[in-house]
């Protein structure tokens, strides 16, 4: 099943409630929340109190993408704040198995995020402990960047690694997704499709989500 996950990073922060309603109306399956600490990535965004408020109004599951150092210090708190999915970067966590297990024990879906230049082999042993893998198709830190084409092969390779192990791990992709390339990422094997500027950069975010679903559905 394909799900569009609008990233509120590109939304108008002064009216987040309305912005969320709009994408829900358009058929979004997940709400992607980018948490940045100004250290792991050169930008600071949203923290726990905002997630707590969003969880009160969002009807769709909240997916927190932690672009922070030492994510094990905060991952469970994001689940407690109302996130259904929490991903931590493989580059930022030296005890990945422990963090993923803690997220699951807290009742969340545990994800591993991986940067464009990090090889998949670095998460191989952790695969059975993750519910989803977030393949970055831009260098994390900002919305509106250009899709890095090599991410397509990475998704295909990961899909193969997952099926070879008989796992049901989902593949999420994040960065530079739009109506022109979304069918390619779906064809490669991605199921959760993050889109920031392709949704909130448009005049009508509800329609933008519906357009992405339509463009993605070529392969389903
Ligand atoms: C980038 C973030 C993305 C970003 C995507 O660091 O992880 O979720 O919001 O934005 P677009 O779709 O504009 O590339
Ligand atoms: Zn993200």
XYZ file of N, CA, C and O in Angstrom, residues 38-118:
324
model
N 20.252 21.192 14.780
C 21.305 22.178 14.511
C 22.703 21.620 14.703
O 23.684 22.375 14.671
N 22.804 20.311 14.902
C 24.115 19.676 15.088
C 24.293 18.521 14.107
O 25.240 18.495 13.337
N 23.366 17.585 14.147
C 23.429 16.491 13.167
C 23.184 17.048 11.769
O 23.743 16.572 10.788
N 22.307 18.044 11.711
C 22.053 18.783 10.464
C 22.119 20.280 10.790
O 21.884 20.675 11.923
N 22.428 21.092 9.794
C 22.630 22.521 10.078
C 21.344 23.328 10.161
O 21.244 24.397 9.592
N 20.360 22.836 10.868
C 19.073 23.529 10.927
C 18.370 23.097 12.211
O 18.583 21.982 12.684
N 17.559 23.966 12.777
C 16.794 23.640 13.981
C 15.312 23.767 13.632
O 14.904 24.747 12.995
N 14.510 22.769 14.023
C 13.094 22.868 13.644
C 12.166 22.653 14.838
O 11.990 23.543 15.655
N 11.629 21.449 14.904
C 10.503 21.165 15.808
C 10.946 20.234 16.933
O 11.753 19.344 16.716
N 10.360 20.415 18.135
C 10.688 19.525 19.248
C 9.461 18.892 19.873
O 8.352 18.961 19.334
N 9.659 18.306 21.021
C 8.604 17.533 21.702
C 7.299 18.292 21.963
O 6.216 17.746 21.718
N 7.319 19.529 22.450
C 6.045 20.203 22.753
C 5.169 20.381 21.516
O 3.940 20.271 21.594
N 5.802 20.648 20.378
C 5.019 20.825 19.140
C 4.407 19.488 18.719
O 3.234 19.412 18.349
N 5.188 18.427 18.815
C 4.659 17.100 18.455
C 3.471 16.753 19.345
O 2.453 16.229 18.877
N 3.584 17.065 20.615
C 2.490 16.797 21.557
C 1.208 17.517 21.111
O 0.122 16.954 21.126
N 1.323 18.766 20.702
C 0.149 19.514 20.239
C -0.387 18.961 18.928
O -1.606 18.851 18.750
N 0.517 18.608 18.011
C 0.072 18.071 16.720
C -0.689 16.764 16.916
O -1.671 16.491 16.226
N -0.214 15.960 17.862
C -0.843 14.651 18.100
C -2.295 14.813 18.549
O -3.121 13.934 18.323
N -2.605 15.943 19.135
C -3.988 16.171 19.588
C -4.927 16.425 18.414
O -6.112 16.147 18.494
N -4.396 16.979 17.354
C -5.299 17.352 16.252
C -5.172 16.469 15.000
O -6.106 16.413 14.206
N -4.043 15.780 14.842
C -3.864 14.980 13.620
C -4.695 13.702 13.692
O -4.708 13.021 14.709
N -5.387 13.397 12.578
C -6.177 12.157 12.526
C -5.329 11.032 11.941
O -5.644 9.866 12.091
N -4.279 11.412 11.220
C -3.400 10.398 10.622
C -2.166 10.227 11.514
O -1.835 11.124 12.296
N -1.484 9.068 11.428
C -0.332 8.819 12.291
C 0.803 9.818 12.064
O 1.050 10.254 10.934
N 1.472 10.159 13.155
C 2.602 11.087 13.078
C 3.904 10.291 12.979
O 4.136 9.346 13.735
N 4.733 10.716 12.027
C 6.003 10.041 11.737
C 7.126 11.043 12.049
O 7.310 12.011 11.321
N 7.843 10.817 13.155
C 8.913 11.756 13.517
C 10.253 11.274 12.993
O 10.730 10.187 13.353
N 10.849 12.097 12.159
C 12.157 11.809 11.567
C 13.185 12.580 12.387
O 13.273 13.805 12.268
N 13.916 11.850 13.234
C 14.861 12.519 14.125
C 16.211 12.727 13.452
O 16.981 11.779 13.271
N 16.483 13.963 13.085
C 17.802 14.315 12.529
C 18.577 14.994 13.645
O 18.799 16.212 13.627
N 18.893 14.174 14.655
C 19.542 14.709 15.846
C 20.670 13.781 16.277
O 20.657 12.585 15.975
N 21.634 14.340 16.988
C 22.692 13.512 17.563
C 22.153 12.807 18.803
O 21.223 13.301 19.441
N 22.730 11.676 19.104
C 22.307 10.867 20.266
C 20.784 10.704 20.327
O 20.142 11.058 21.329
N 20.179 10.197 19.269
C 18.714 10.091 19.244
C 18.156 9.189 20.338
O 16.984 9.299 20.697
N 18.988 8.302 20.887
C 18.495 7.389 21.940
C 18.022 8.170 23.170
O 17.210 7.694 23.947
N 18.508 9.385 23.337
C 18.092 10.201 24.494
C 16.640 10.667 24.365
O 16.013 11.029 25.351
N 16.138 10.720 23.148
C 14.813 11.325 22.935
C 13.778 10.423 22.254
O 12.594 10.740 22.276
N 14.232 9.343 21.622
C 13.329 8.566 20.758
C 12.043 8.141 21.478
O 10.936 8.341 20.958
N 12.164 7.593 22.676
C 10.979 7.120 23.400
C 10.075 8.295 23.771
O 8.843 8.197 23.722
N 10.678 9.430 24.088
C 9.865 10.606 24.441
C 8.984 11.054 23.274
O 7.891 11.570 23.474
N 9.481 10.848 22.049
C 8.649 11.216 20.893
C 7.449 10.273 20.769
O 6.362 10.704 20.395
N 7.649 9.004 21.093
C 6.506 8.075 21.089
C 5.515 8.520 22.165
O 4.302 8.608 21.917
N 6.031 8.844 23.326
C 5.154 9.272 24.431
C 4.431 10.589 24.096
O 3.324 10.842 24.563
N 5.051 11.397 23.258
C 4.423 12.663 22.853
C 3.316 12.452 21.820
O 2.566 13.378 21.512
N 3.249 11.232 21.252
C 2.160 10.942 20.320
C 2.585 10.495 18.937
O 1.732 10.306 18.068
N 3.888 10.313 18.707
C 4.332 9.834 17.393
C 4.076 8.332 17.275
O 4.354 7.589 18.213
N 3.523 7.910 16.139
C 3.300 6.476 15.901
C 4.537 5.839 15.294
O 4.761 4.640 15.438
N 5.288 6.637 14.547
C 6.514 6.155 13.905
C 7.657 7.088 14.306
O 7.471 8.313 14.301
N 8.805 6.500 14.637
C 9.971 7.326 14.978
C 11.177 6.718 14.272
O 11.463 5.526 14.417
N 11.886 7.546 13.490
C 13.113 7.040 12.863
C 14.326 7.773 13.406
O 14.276 8.978 13.682
N 15.415 6.996 13.563
C 16.690 7.564 14.011
C 17.722 7.295 12.928
O 17.632 6.286 12.218
N 18.695 8.165 12.803
C 19.702 7.989 11.759
C 20.768 6.982 12.178
O 21.282 7.037 13.297
N 21.092 6.086 11.247
C 22.129 5.087 11.502
C 23.472 5.778 11.788
O 24.279 5.297 12.577
N 23.673 6.955 11.179
C 24.945 7.678 11.356
C 25.059 8.306 12.749
O 26.146 8.706 13.162
N 23.916 8.409 13.454
C 23.898 9.173 14.710
C 23.828 8.293 15.948
O 23.942 8.790 17.066
N 23.620 6.987 15.741
C 23.357 6.125 16.892
C 24.297 4.924 16.915
O 24.241 4.075 16.028
N 25.115 4.839 17.929
C 26.053 3.699 18.004
C 25.412 2.472 18.651
O 25.983 1.393 18.638
N 24.211 2.637 19.221
C 23.517 1.492 19.826
C 22.124 1.371 19.221
O 21.105 1.413 19.913
N 22.127 1.211 17.907
C 20.880 1.226 17.143
C 19.884 0.165 17.611
O 18.690 0.444 17.749
N 20.368 -1.033 17.841
C 19.474 -2.113 18.267
C 18.730 -1.730 19.549
O 17.517 -1.939 19.670
N 19.457 -1.142 20.464
C 18.851 -0.757 21.746
C 17.763 0.318 21.536
O 16.671 0.247 22.103
N 18.057 1.290 20.699
C 17.099 2.382 20.469
C 15.848 1.871 19.758
O 14.722 2.216 20.139
N 16.036 1.029 18.732
C 14.886 0.504 17.986
C 13.994 -0.322 18.914
O 12.765 -0.209 18.884
N 14.630 -1.127 19.751
C 13.876 -1.963 20.688
C 13.097 -1.096 21.670
O 11.927 -1.368 21.977
N 13.717 -0.027 22.127
C 13.044 0.873 23.084
C 11.837 1.549 22.428
O 10.777 1.703 23.063
N 11.970 1.941 21.173
C 10.836 2.574 20.452
C 9.677 1.576 20.372
O 8.534 1.898 20.659
N 10.007 0.337 19.995
C 8.961 -0.696 19.881
C 8.318 -0.971 21.236
O 7.102 -1.101 21.340
N 9.124 -1.081 22.257
C 8.574 -1.363 23.593
C 7.661 -0.240 24.080
O 6.733 -0.470 24.844
N 7.937 0.973 23.609
C 7.090 2.112 23.999
C 5.791 2.149 23.182
O 4.923 2.983 23.413
N 5.687 1.260 22.176
C 4.457 1.170 21.390
C 4.540 1.856 20.034
O 3.532 2.000 19.344
N 5.748 2.282 19.636
C 5.899 2.944 18.343
C 6.452 2.010 17.277
O 6.919 0.913 17.577
N 6.368 2.469 16.035
C 7.016 1.751 14.933
C 8.423 2.335 14.816
O 8.589 3.560 14.765
N 9.424 1.455 14.766
C 10.815 1.900 14.797
C 11.408 1.939 13.393
O 11.274 0.985 12.630
N 12.053 3.069 13.068
C 12.636 3.217 11.744
C 14.109 3.596 11.800
O 14.573 4.214 12.759
N 14.825 3.189 10.746
C 16.227 3.594 10.599
C 16.309 4.511 9.389
O 15.896 4.128 8.284
N 16.826 5.715 9.587
C 17.032 6.644 8.471
C 18.489 6.555 8.040
O 19.382 6.348 8.865
N 18.706 6.704 6.741
C 20.071 6.557 6.208
C 20.357 7.622 5.153
O 19.551 7.848 4.244
N 21.479 8.281 5.317
C 21.869 9.379 4.421
C 22.279 8.868 3.035
O 22.679 7.707 2.892
N 22.258 9.751 2.038
C 22.588 9.321 0.674
C 23.965 8.644 0.542
O 24.115 7.701 -0.224
N 24.952 9.099 1.296
C 26.310 8.553 1.108
C 26.641 7.392 2.042
O 27.736 6.856 2.010
N 25.674 6.986 2.862
C 25.929 5.877 3.806
C 25.493 4.560 3.169
O 24.353 4.450 2.699
